[in-house]
Amino acid sequence: MINMNQQESITWIEGRKSIYPAQFDPAAGISPKELMEIFEAARFAPTHKITQPWRFKAFMGKGKNTFVKLVEEAMVAEG
């Protein structure tokens, strides 16, 4: 867990940036620990009346490759 004081939090927020798919490194991986930290942080995203209806699915390894192929096929079919 990251602990920041108020000024550190403000500095971090001001320095955030968008990262687009073209910038992704396909060879880079993510550890299960890092993935769980991301999911834990995502749980705190605002929700309607604090219902937190979040569900997450992670595709890794061969499953990720299969998922990407299916998405590509669906996009081609959509035109």
XYZ file of C-alpha atoms in Angstrom:
79
model
C 0.000 0.000 0.000
C 1.275 3.463 -0.853
C 1.160 6.006 1.947
C 1.363 9.671 0.932
C 0.835 12.894 2.775
C -1.394 15.598 1.306
C 1.355 17.370 -0.663
C 2.694 14.098 -2.070
C -0.834 13.175 -3.145
C -1.319 16.519 -4.891
C 2.048 16.220 -6.648
C 1.193 12.694 -7.776
C -2.229 13.763 -9.108
C -0.754 16.748 -10.947
C 1.857 14.519 -12.575
C -0.487 11.811 -13.802
C -0.690 11.124 -17.517
C -2.598 9.036 -19.985
C -0.976 5.997 -21.520
C -2.327 4.785 -24.829
C -2.250 1.246 -26.283
C 0.440 2.205 -28.802
C 2.723 2.950 -25.842
C 2.259 -0.469 -24.226
C 5.202 -2.835 -24.206
C 3.742 -6.223 -25.209
C 6.765 -7.987 -23.723
C 6.305 -6.361 -20.332
C 4.425 -8.405 -17.823
C 2.656 -7.726 -14.580
C 3.005 -9.820 -11.485
C -0.022 -11.273 -9.710
C 0.884 -9.076 -6.702
C 0.873 -5.913 -8.851
C -2.406 -6.955 -10.438
C -4.033 -7.451 -7.028
C -2.807 -3.999 -5.945
C -4.398 -2.477 -9.059
C -7.682 -4.292 -8.398
C -7.638 -3.162 -4.769
C -7.133 0.463 -5.837
C -9.894 0.151 -8.455
C -12.367 -0.929 -5.775
C -12.231 2.619 -4.436
C -13.494 4.206 -7.660
C -16.725 6.135 -7.080
C -19.870 4.037 -7.268
C -23.580 4.717 -7.267
C -24.702 4.783 -3.628
C -21.565 2.875 -2.601
C -22.848 -0.368 -4.134
C -19.386 -1.207 -5.541
C -20.603 -3.468 -8.346
C -17.058 -4.041 -9.619
C -16.117 -7.342 -11.210
C -12.656 -7.896 -12.633
C -11.274 -10.476 -15.022
C -7.587 -10.800 -15.824
C -6.411 -12.571 -18.940
C -2.800 -13.705 -18.695
C -0.521 -15.983 -20.694
C -2.300 -18.140 -23.255
C -5.677 -16.874 -22.041
C -4.641 -13.306 -22.870
C -3.562 -14.322 -26.367
C -6.858 -16.132 -26.947
C -8.818 -13.123 -25.693
C -6.898 -10.707 -27.940
C -7.519 -12.932 -30.952
C -11.256 -13.095 -30.214
C -11.459 -9.312 -29.808
C -9.593 -8.783 -33.073
C -11.957 -11.164 -34.878
C -14.983 -9.388 -33.407
C -13.648 -5.989 -34.479
C -13.049 -7.217 -38.033
C -16.570 -8.694 -38.125
C -18.034 -5.354 -36.953
C -16.281 -3.585 -39.812
